[in-house]
Structure formats: structure tokens, C-alpha cells
Short mmCIF file of C-alpha atoms in Angstrom, two decimals:
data_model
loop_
_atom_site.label_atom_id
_atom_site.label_comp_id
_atom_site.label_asym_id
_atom_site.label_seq_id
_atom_site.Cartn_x
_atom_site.Cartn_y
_atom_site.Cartn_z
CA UNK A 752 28.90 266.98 264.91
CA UNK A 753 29.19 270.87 266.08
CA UNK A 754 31.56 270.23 268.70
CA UNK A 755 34.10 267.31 269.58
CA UNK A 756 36.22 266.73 272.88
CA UNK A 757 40.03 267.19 272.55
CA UNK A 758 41.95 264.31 273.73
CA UNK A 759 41.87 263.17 277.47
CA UNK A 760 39.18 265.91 278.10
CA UNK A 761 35.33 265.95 278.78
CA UNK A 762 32.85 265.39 276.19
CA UNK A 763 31.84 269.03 275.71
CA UNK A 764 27.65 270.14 276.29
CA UNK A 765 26.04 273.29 278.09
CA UNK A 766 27.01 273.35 281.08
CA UNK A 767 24.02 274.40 283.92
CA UNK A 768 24.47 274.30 287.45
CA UNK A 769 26.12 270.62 288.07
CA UNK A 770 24.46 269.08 285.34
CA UNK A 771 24.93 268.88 281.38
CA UNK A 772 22.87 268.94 278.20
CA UNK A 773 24.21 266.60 275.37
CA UNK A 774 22.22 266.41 272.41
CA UNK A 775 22.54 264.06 269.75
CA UNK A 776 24.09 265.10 266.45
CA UNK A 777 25.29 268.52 268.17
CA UNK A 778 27.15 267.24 271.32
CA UNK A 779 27.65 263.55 270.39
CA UNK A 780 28.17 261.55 267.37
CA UNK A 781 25.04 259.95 266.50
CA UNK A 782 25.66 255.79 266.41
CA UNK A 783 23.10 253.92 264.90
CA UNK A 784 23.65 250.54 266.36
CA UNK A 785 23.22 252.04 269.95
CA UNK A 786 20.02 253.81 268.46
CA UNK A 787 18.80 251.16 266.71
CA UNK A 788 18.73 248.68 269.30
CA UNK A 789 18.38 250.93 272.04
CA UNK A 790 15.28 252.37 270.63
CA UNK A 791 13.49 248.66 270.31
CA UNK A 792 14.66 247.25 273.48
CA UNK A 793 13.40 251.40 275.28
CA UNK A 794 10.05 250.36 273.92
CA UNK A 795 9.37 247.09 274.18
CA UNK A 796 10.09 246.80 277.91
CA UNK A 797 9.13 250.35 278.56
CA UNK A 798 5.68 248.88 277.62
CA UNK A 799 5.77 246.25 280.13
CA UNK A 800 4.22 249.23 282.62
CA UNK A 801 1.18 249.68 280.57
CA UNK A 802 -0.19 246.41 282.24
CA UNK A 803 0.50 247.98 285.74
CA UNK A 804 -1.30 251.30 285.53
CA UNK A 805 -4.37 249.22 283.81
CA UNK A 806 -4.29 246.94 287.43
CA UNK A 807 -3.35 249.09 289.67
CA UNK A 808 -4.97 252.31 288.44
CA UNK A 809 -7.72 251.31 286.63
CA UNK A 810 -7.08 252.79 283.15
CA UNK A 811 -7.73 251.43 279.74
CA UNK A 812 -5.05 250.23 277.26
CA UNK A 813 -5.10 252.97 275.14
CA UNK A 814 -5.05 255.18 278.34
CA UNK A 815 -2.36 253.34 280.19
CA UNK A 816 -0.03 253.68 276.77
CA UNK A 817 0.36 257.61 277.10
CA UNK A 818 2.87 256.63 280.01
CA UNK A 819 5.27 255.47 277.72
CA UNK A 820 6.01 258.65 276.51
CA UNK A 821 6.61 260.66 279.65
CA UNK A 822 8.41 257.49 280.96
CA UNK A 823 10.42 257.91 277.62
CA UNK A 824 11.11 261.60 278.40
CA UNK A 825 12.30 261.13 281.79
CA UNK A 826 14.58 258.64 281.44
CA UNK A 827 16.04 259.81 278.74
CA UNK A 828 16.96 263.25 280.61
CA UNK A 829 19.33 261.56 282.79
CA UNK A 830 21.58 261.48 279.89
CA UNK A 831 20.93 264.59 277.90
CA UNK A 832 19.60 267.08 280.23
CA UNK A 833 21.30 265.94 283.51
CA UNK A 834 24.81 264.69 282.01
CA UNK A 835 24.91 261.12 283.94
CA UNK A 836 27.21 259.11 282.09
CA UNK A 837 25.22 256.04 283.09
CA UNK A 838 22.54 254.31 281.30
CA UNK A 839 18.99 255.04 283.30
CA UNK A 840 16.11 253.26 283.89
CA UNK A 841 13.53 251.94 286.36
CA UNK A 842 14.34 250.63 289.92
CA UNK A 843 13.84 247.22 288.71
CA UNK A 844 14.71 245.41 292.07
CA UNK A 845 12.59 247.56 293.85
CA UNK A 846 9.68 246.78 291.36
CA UNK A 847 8.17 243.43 293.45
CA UNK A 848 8.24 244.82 296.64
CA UNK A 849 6.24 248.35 295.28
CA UNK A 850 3.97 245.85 293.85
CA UNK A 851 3.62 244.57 297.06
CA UNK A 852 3.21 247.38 298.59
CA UNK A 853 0.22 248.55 296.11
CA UNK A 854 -1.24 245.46 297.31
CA UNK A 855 -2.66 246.89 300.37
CA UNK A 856 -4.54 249.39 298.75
CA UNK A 857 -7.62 249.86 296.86
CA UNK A 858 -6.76 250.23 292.64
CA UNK A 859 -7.69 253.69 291.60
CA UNK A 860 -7.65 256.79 293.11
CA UNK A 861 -6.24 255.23 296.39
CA UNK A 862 -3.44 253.53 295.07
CA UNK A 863 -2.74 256.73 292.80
CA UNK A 864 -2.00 258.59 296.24
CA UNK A 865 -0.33 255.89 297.84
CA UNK A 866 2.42 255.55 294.74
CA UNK A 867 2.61 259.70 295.14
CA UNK A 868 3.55 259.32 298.98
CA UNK A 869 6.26 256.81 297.72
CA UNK A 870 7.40 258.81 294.72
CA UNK A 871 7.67 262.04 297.19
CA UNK A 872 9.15 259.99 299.86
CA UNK A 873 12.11 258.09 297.57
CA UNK A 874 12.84 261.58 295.93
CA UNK A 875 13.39 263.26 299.57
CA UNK A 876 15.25 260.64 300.88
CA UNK A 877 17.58 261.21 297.55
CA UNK A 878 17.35 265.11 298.24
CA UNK A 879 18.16 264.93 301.70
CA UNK A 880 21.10 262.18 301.14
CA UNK A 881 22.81 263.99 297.94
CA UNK A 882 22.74 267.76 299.86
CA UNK A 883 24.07 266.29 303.21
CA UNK A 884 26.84 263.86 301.31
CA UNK A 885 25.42 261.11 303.86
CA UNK A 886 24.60 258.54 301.48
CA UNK A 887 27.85 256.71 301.84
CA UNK A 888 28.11 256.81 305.64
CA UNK A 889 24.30 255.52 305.62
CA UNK A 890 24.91 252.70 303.14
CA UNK A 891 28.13 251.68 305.58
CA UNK A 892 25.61 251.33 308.33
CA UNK A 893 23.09 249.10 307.37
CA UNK A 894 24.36 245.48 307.98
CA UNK A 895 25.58 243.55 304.71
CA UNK A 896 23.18 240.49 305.95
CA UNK A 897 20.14 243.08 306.16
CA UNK A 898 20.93 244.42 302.54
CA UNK A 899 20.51 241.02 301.69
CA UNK A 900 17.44 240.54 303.19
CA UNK A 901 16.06 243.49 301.36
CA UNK A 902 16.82 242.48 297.76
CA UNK A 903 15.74 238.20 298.82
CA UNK A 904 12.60 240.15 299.35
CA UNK A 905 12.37 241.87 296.15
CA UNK A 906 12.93 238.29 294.69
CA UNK A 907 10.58 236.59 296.28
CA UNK A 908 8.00 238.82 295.43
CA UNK A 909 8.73 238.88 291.93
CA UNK A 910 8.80 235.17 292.15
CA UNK A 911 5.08 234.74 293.75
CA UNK A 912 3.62 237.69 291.31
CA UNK A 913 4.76 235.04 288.43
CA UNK A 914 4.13 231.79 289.49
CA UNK A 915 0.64 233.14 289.97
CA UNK A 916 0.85 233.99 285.64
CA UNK A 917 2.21 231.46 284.73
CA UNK A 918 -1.29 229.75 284.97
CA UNK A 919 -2.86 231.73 282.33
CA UNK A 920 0.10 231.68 279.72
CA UNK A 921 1.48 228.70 281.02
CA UNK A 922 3.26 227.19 276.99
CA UNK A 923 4.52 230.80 276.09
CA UNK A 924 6.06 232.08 279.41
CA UNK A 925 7.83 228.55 280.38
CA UNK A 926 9.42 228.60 276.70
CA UNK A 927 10.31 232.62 277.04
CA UNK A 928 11.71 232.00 280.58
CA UNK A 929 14.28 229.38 279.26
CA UNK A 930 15.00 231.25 276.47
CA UNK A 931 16.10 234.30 278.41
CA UNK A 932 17.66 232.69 281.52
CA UNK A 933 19.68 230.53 279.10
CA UNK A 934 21.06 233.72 277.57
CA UNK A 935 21.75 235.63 280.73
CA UNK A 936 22.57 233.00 283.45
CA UNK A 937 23.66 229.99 281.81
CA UNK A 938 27.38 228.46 282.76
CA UNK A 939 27.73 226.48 279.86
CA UNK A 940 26.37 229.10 277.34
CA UNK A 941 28.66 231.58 279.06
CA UNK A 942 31.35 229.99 278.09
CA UNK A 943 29.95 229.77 274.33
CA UNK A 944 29.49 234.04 274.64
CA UNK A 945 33.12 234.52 275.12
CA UNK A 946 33.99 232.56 271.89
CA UNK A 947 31.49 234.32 269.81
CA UNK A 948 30.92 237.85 269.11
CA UNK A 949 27.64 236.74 267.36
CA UNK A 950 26.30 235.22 270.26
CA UNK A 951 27.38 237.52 272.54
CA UNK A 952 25.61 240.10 271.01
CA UNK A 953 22.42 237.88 270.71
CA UNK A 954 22.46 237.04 274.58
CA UNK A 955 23.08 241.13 274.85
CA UNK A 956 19.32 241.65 273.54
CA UNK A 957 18.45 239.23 275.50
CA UNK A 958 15.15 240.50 276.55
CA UNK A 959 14.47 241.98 272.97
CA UNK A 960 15.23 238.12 271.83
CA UNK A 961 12.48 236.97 274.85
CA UNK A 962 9.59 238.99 272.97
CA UNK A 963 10.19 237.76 269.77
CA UNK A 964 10.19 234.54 271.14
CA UNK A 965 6.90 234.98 272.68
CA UNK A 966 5.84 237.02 269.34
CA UNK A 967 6.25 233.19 267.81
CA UNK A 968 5.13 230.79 270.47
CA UNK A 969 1.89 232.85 271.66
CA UNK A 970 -0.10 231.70 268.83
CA UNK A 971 1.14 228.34 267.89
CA UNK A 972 0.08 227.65 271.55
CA UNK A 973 -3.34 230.51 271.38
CA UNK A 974 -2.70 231.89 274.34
CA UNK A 975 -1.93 235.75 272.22
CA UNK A 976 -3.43 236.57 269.38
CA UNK A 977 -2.63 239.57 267.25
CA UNK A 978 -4.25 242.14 265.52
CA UNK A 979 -2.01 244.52 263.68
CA UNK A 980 -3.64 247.86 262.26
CA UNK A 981 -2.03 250.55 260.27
CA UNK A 982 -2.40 254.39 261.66
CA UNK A 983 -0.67 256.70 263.76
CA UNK A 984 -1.57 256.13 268.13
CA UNK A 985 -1.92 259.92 269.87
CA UNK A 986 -1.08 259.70 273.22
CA UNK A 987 -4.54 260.50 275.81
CA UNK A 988 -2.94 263.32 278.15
CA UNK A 989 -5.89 264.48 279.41
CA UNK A 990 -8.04 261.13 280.41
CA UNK A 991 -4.65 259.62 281.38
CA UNK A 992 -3.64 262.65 283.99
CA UNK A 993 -7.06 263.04 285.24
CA UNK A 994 -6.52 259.62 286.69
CA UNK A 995 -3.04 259.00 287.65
CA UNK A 996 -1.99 262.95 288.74
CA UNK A 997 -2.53 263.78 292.22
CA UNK A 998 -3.79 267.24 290.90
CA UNK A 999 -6.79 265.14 289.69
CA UNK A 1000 -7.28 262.77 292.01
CA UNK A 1001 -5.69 264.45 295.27
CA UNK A 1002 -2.24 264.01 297.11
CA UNK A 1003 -2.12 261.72 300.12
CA UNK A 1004 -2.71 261.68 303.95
CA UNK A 1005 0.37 261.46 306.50
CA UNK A 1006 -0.51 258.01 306.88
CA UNK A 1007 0.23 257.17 303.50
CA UNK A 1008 4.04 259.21 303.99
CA UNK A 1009 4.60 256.89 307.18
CA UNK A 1010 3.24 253.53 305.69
CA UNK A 1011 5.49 254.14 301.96
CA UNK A 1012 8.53 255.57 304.56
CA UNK A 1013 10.29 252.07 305.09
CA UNK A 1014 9.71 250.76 301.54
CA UNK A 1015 10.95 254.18 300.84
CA UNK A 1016 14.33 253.93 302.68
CA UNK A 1017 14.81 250.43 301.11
CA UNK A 1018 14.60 251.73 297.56
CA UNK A 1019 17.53 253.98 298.40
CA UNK A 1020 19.79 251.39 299.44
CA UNK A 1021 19.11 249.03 296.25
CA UNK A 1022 19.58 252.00 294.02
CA UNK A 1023 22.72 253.14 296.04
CA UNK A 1024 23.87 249.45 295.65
CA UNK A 1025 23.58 249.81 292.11
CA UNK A 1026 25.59 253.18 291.85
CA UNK A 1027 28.49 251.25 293.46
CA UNK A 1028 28.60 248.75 290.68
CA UNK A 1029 28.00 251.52 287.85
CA UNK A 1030 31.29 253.46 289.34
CA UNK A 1031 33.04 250.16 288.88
CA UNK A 1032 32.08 249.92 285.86
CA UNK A 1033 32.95 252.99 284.38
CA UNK A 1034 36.43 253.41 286.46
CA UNK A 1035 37.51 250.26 284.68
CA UNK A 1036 36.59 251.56 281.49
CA UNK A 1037 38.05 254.73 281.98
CA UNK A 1038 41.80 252.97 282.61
CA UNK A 1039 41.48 251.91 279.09
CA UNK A 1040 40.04 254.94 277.38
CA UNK A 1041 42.56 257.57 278.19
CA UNK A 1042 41.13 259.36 275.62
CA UNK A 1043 38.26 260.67 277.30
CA UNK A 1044 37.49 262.10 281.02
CA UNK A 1045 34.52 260.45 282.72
CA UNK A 1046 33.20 262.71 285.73
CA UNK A 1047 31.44 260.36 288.43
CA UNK A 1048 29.59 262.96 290.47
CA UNK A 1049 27.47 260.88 293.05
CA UNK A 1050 25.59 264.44 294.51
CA UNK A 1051 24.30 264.91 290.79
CA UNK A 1052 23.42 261.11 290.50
CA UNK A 1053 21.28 261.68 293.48
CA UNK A 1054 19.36 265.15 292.47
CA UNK A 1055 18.98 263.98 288.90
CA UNK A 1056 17.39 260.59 290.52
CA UNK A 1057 15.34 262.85 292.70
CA UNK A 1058 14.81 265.70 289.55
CA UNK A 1059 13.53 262.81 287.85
CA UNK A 1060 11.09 261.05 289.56
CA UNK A 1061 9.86 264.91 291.48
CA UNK A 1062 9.40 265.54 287.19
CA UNK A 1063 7.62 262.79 286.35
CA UNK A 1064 5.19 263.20 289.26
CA UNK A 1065 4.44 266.49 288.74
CA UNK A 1066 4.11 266.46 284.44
CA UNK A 1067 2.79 263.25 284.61
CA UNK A 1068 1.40 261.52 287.50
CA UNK A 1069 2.65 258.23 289.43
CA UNK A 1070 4.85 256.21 287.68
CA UNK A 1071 5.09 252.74 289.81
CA UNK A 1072 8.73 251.41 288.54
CA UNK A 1073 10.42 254.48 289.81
CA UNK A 1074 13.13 255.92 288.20
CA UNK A 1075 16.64 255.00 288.86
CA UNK A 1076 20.22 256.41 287.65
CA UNK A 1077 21.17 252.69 286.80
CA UNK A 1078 20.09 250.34 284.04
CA UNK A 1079 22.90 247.52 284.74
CA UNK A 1080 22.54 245.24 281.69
CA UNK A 1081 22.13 248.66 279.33
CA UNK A 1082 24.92 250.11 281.28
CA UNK A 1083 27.37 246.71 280.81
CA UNK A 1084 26.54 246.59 277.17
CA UNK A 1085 27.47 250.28 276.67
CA UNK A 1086 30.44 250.20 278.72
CA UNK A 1087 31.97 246.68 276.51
CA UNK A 1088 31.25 248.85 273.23
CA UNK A 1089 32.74 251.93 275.00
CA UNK A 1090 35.96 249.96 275.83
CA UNK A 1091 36.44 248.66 271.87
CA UNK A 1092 37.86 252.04 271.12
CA UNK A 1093 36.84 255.44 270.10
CA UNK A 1094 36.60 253.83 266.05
CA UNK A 1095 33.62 251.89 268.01
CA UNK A 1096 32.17 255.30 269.95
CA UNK A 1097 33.71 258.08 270.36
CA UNK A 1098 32.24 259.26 273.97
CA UNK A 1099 30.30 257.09 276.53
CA UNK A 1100 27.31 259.56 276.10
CA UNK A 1101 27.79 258.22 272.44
CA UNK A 1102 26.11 255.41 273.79
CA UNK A 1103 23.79 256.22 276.78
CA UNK A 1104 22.30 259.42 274.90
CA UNK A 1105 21.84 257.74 271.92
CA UNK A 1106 20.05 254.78 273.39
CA UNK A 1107 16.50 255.98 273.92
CA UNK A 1108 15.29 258.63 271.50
CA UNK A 1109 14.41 256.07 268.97
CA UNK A 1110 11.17 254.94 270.89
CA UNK A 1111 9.52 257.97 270.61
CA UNK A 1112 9.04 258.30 267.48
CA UNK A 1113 8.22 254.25 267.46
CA UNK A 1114 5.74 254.68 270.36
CA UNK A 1115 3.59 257.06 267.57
CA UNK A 1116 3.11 254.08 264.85
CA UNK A 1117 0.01 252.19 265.42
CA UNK A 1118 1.46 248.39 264.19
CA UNK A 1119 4.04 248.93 266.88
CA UNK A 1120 1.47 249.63 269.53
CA UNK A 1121 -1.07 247.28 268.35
CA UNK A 1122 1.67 244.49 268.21
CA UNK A 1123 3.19 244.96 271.91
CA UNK A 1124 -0.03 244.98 272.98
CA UNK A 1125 -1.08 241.31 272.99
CA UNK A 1126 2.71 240.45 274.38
CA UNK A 1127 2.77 243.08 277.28
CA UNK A 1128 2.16 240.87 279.59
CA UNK A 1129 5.15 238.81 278.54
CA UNK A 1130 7.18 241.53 278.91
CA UNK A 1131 6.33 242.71 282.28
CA UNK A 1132 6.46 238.49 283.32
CA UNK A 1133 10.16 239.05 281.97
CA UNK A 1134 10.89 241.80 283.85
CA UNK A 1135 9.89 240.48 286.99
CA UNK A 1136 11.13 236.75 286.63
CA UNK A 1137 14.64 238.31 285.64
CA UNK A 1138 14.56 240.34 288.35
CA UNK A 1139 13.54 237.80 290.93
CA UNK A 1140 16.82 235.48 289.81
CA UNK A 1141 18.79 238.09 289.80
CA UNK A 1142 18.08 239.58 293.09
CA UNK A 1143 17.93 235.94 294.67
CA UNK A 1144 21.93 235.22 293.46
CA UNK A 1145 22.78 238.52 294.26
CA UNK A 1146 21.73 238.13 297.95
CA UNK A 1147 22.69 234.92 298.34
CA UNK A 1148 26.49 235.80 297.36
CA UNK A 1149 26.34 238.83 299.29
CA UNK A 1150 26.41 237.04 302.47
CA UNK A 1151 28.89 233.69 303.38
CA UNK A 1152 27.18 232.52 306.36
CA UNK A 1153 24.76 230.20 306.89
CA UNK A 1154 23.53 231.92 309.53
CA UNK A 1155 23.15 235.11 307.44
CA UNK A 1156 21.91 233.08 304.73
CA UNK A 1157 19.13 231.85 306.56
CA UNK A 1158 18.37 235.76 307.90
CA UNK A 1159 18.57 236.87 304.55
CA UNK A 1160 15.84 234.47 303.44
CA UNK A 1161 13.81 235.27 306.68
CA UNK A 1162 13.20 238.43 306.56
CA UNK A 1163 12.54 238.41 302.56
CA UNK A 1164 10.10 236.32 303.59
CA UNK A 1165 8.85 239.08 305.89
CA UNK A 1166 9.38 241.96 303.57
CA UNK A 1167 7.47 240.10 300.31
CA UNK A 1168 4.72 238.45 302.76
CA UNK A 1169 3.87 241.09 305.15
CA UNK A 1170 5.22 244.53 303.56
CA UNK A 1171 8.93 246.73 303.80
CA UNK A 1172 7.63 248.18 307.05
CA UNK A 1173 7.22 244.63 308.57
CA UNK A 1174 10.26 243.34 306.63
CA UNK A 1175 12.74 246.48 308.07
CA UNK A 1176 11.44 246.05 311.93
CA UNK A 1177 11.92 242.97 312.26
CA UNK A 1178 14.91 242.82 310.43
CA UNK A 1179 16.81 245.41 312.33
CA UNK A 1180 15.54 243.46 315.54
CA UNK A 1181 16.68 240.27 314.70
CA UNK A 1182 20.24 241.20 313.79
CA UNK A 1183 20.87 242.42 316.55
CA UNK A 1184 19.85 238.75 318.26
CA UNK A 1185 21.58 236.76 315.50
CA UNK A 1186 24.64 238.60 313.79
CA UNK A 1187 25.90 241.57 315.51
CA UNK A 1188 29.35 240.15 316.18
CA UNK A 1189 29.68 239.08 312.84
CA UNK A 1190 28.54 242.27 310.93
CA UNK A 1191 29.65 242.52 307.18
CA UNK A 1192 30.38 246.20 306.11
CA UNK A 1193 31.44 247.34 302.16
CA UNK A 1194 35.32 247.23 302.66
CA UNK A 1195 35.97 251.07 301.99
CA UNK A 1196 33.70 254.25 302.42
CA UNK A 1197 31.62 255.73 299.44
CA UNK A 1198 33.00 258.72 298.37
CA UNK A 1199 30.19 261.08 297.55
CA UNK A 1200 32.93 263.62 296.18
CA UNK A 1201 33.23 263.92 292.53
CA UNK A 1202 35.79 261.86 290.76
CA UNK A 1203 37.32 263.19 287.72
#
């Protein structure tokens, strides 16, 4: 490695403006169990999106592929070329309510400039938010009870999209769904992770462990069938811009800005939700690993977010997960390794720059592609049905009410039924008839300063 980090100090990297490049092998130690699994898990649920451009967009397969590797690319750069110290990903809980919010529009070229008024819209609102330093003092403001709301909505969307597949894979997702949510959310298996390191790194992969599952039960029961060809997969730029770029197919009306606007302000306070856990995460790991200074820098957090998804937009059309600065479950795992000791990995960006790179050069090999293919729509089921439970506990434990239990449900009902815009009105209307006196607020301020 061409440079290393003297004790208690920063991982070193070029250094531009308030972000910094780490690349792998120069700037960090290259660890292969990070790459290795990082790189399988990148692709196989990176390809759960494939499915989504091919509804909502109205490209082929072998069209709708090419977004894995400017998906790849972007996320990727929050690590190396921005310096986050997190590890990235979509907006996941966001996911079922954008779905949703496609929903009202026609698939192809309209729904191409309705994600491009949500893309612009999410990355101004993170613009405006990380010049200002407002973030925090906005996230205090908006009730406890309504940011429950928001995310109940997010899981019953993903709930509905799923019950509605479940019909046409009905043996392979039932046995993939218990696989994985016995893994993740069981009590009694919980208690079985903490005894053993080899389960504990089995329910770690856990959604890696869902496709193979599915890889075995979708043709016992023939509802997937594979066909796995040799040969190297090029990636279709040019059909693939021409319809999911808005330089192709056109950039939206106002109306579009206004209707993606609430959905757009929701986004922001599930991803800056997320940041607060991510901080925790890291400040607890830092206590232990003295050996190493990890900068949390909320205002980059927020232009790399907005960097990112502006990017993406603009080199590669819409791109309906989003991007966010947190992948939680990546993030945890990282963060456990990180805290074994520097023997284990010698820098957190060990582990978050390290994590992705893999699946590019995986996303070029024609088995790889021609076997994720049949099982996409596993993954993205996974994705959603996961996110759905998660969302639903987290909500429900965010609130102690029943009162602002039964809001919470209420106006997810709203937001997953009738849209965000619908969801947020009536929301902010009906606290103030049910809960004012009893509003909830995070116990301390955000503070959008760095913290070294």
C-alpha cells in the first residue's frame, strides 16, 4: 500500500475541496473478504433494478442491465471519490412510496420525466439543506408521530407491491421470505447469532443467502428456469440513454416539480433518519479504535448525496431507487469487522471502499448476467418485503402512544394509497387535531458541524 495512516490520525487520500479520493491498493489495504462478498452481494441486489426500468420505462432486459454499471459507479464514489466513511446505497425505504408515486404516470417517456423532477427535486432539497446547515433544525421540526407516518407508508407500499407477486411465484418467494426474515428478524435465531460466529456471518449475507435459496427452489417448483451461456455482456449506452436520459426524451413540466415536491421532502427526512443512526454507529466504533480518526462531516454527506444522484442523472439518466449516503445492514457489518481490530482492517474505508468494485468486473461475464436474470425478480421481491418489515417495526417503536400509533398507521395508509402529497397534507393537518400537546422531538439537536 503507497501510503498508511500514523496512529490516531486520518486515513490519508487526495484531498479536494471537502471531499477525499481513496483508492484501493494505493490509499487502503485491499481486504478480500470485504471484496469478495461485497462484490456478490453489490451485484446481485444491484440487479434487482433491472426489473424496474423494464416496467416503468419500457426497456428490454439487455437494455435495462446497462444501469447496473452506472449504478455501480455512483455508489461506489461515495467512498472513493467523495471520502464518506459510510457504506452507500439506494434509499431503500423510500423505494415503495417512489413506486407509488410512478404509479400515476404513464411508463415511458412520461415516467422518465417524472423520476427526473424527483431526482432534481431530492438533490436540491440536499443542496439547499447541506449549504444552509438547516437539516438538523428541519428534522427537529417535523413531529416524531409524522416521521412515523412517513416510513408506515413506505411499508405498506412495499407490502401491497408484494402481496400482489406473490401470486405468480407463489412456492419460491414464501420459502425465500422465511428464509431471510428468519435470518434478520428472528428472536430465537438471534440468540443462536451471538453464540456463533458461523452463523452470524451466514445471517450477515443474508440477502446473498435469499438468492441462492431461490437459485434452488425456483425450479424444483418451475416457476424460474435457467439458461446459462458463456460470453462476455457489453453494456447498451446508447439504446439505454436514448430512453431513460432526459436529453433524449426531454426534462419535465413545473407540474411534475410540484407533484414529486412532497415525496421529495419525505425522502430527505428518511435519509436524514438514517444519517443519525450511521453517526451512532461509527462514534461507537470510534471509542474502541483509537487508532484511527473518523471525520463525520454531515455538509459533505449531504453534497455527495446530492453530487451523486445530480451525476447519475446527468451521465446516465433516471435511476428510480435514488441514491443514499446509508446502506444500514452493509454499514453494521463493516462497522462489527471494523471494531475486531486493525489485524481485522486496518481503516474503515478498508471496508466501505473495498466493498463494491468487485461487481464491475462481474457485471461483464455473461453466466453471471444470464443467471440473475431468471431470479431478478426475487431479488427486487426481497428488497421490498425487507424493507416493508423493517420500516413497519421501525415506525411502530418510534412512537409509544396509541394514539400516535393509530396516526402513524393512518396516514401510511394515506401516503401508500393516495400518494406523499396526499399522505403529507393530511398528515400535518391532523396532528395538529390529534397530538400537538403530546409532540415527540429527537432528544438533542443534529449537529451539522463536522466531528473529528
Amino acid at each position: 500500500m503507497g501510503y498508511k495512516r500514523e496512529e490516531g490520525g486520518v486515513q490519508p487520500g487526495i484531498n479536494w475541496w471537502r471531499f477525499t479520493i481513496r483508492i484501493p491498493g494505493v490509499h487502503v489495504k485491499v481486504t478480500w473478504p470485504e471484496v469478495i462478498q461485497g462484490g456478490l452481494i453489490a451485484t446481485a441486489t444491484g440487479g434487482a433494478v433491472a426489473p424496474l426500468m423494464m416496467a416503468y420505462f419500457n426497456v428490454p432486459f439487455e437494455v435495462a442491465w446497462t444501469v447496473m454499471f452506472i449504478q455501480i459507479f455512483w455508489v461506489w464514489s461515495h467512498t472513493f471519490l467523495f471520502g464518506e466513511p459510510y457504506g452507500p446505497g439506494w434509499i431503500t425505504p423510500a423505494l415503495p412510496l417512489i413506486l407509488v408515486f410512478l404509479g400515476g404516470f404513464t411508463p415511458g417517456a412520461e415516467a422518465v420525466k417524472a423520476m427526473t423532477a424527483l431526482t432534481i427535486c431530492v438533490s436540491a432539497i440536499f443542496l439547499f439543506f447541506g449549504i444552509t446547515k438547516l437539516g438538523g433544525k428541519f428534522f427537529q421540526w417535523i413531529p416524531v408521530e409524522l416521521r412515523a407516518g412517513i416510513i408506515m407508508g413506505s411499508a405498506i407500499a412495499a407490502f401491497n407491491s408484494e402481496f400482489d407477486r406473490i401470486q405468480t411465484m407463489p412456492y419460491t418467494l414464501s420459502v425465500v421470505w422465511g428464509v431471510v426474515f428468519l435470518l434478520m428478524f428472528s428472536v430465537w435465531f438471534s440468540k443462536i447469532r451471538a453464540q456463533s460466529k458461523f452463523f452470524n456471518r451466514i445471517a450477515s449475507m443474508a440477502l446473498l443467502v435469499g438468492f441462492l435459496v431461490a437459485a434452488l427452489v425456483g425450479p424444483l417448483s418451475g416457476e424460474v428456469a435457467f439458461n446459462i451461456q458463456s460470453g462476455i455482456s457489453l453494456p447498451q449506452f446508447g439504446p439505454f440513454l436514448q430512453a431513460v436520459s432526459p436529453f433524449y426524451v426531454g426534462w419535465p413540466d413545473w407540474a411534475m416539480y410540484m407533484k414529486a415536491l412532497p415525496l421529495a421532502v419525505m425522502i430527505y427526512i428518511v435519509v436524514f433518519g438514517d444519517l443519525l443512526i450511521a453517526d451512532t454507529l461509527l462514534k461507537d466504533a470510534d471509542r474502541i479504535r483509537t487508532d484511527e480518526k473518523i471525520i463525520i462531516d454531515p455538509i459533505r454527506s449531504h453534497f455527495a448525496t446530492a453530487f451523486r444522484n445530480l451525476g447519475h442523472l446527468l451521465s446516465g439518466g433516471v435511476f428510480i431507487p435514488l441514491h443514499g449516503p446509508v446502506w444500514t445492514g452493509v454499514t453494521v457489518f463493516i462497522v462489527e469487522r471494523y471494531k475486531e481490530g486493525r489485524q481485522t482492517m486496518d481503516s474503515i474505508y478498508s471496508g466501505t471502499v473495498n466493498w463494491y468494485w468487485l461487481a464491475f468486473p462481474l457485471m461483464f461475464l455473461t453466466p453471471v448476467v444470464t443467471f440473475m436474470m431468471p431470479i431478478l425478480p426475487v431479488a427486487l421481491s426481497i428488497t421490498l418485503i425487507l424493507t416493508g418489515f423493517a420500516c413497519a417495526y421501525i415506525s411502530m417503536r418510534m412512537v409509544d402512544t396509541p394514539t400516535g400509533r393509530g396516526y402513524a398507521v393512518f396516514i401510511g395508509l394515506l401516503t401508500a394509497t393516495f400518494g406523499p402529497g396526499y399522505g403529507m397534507v393530511v398528515g400535518i393537518g391532523l396532528f395538529f387535531l390529534l397530538l400537538v400537546q403530546r409532540r415527540q422531538m429527537i432528544a438533542m439537536p443534529y449537529d451539522m458541524n463536522i466531528k473529528k
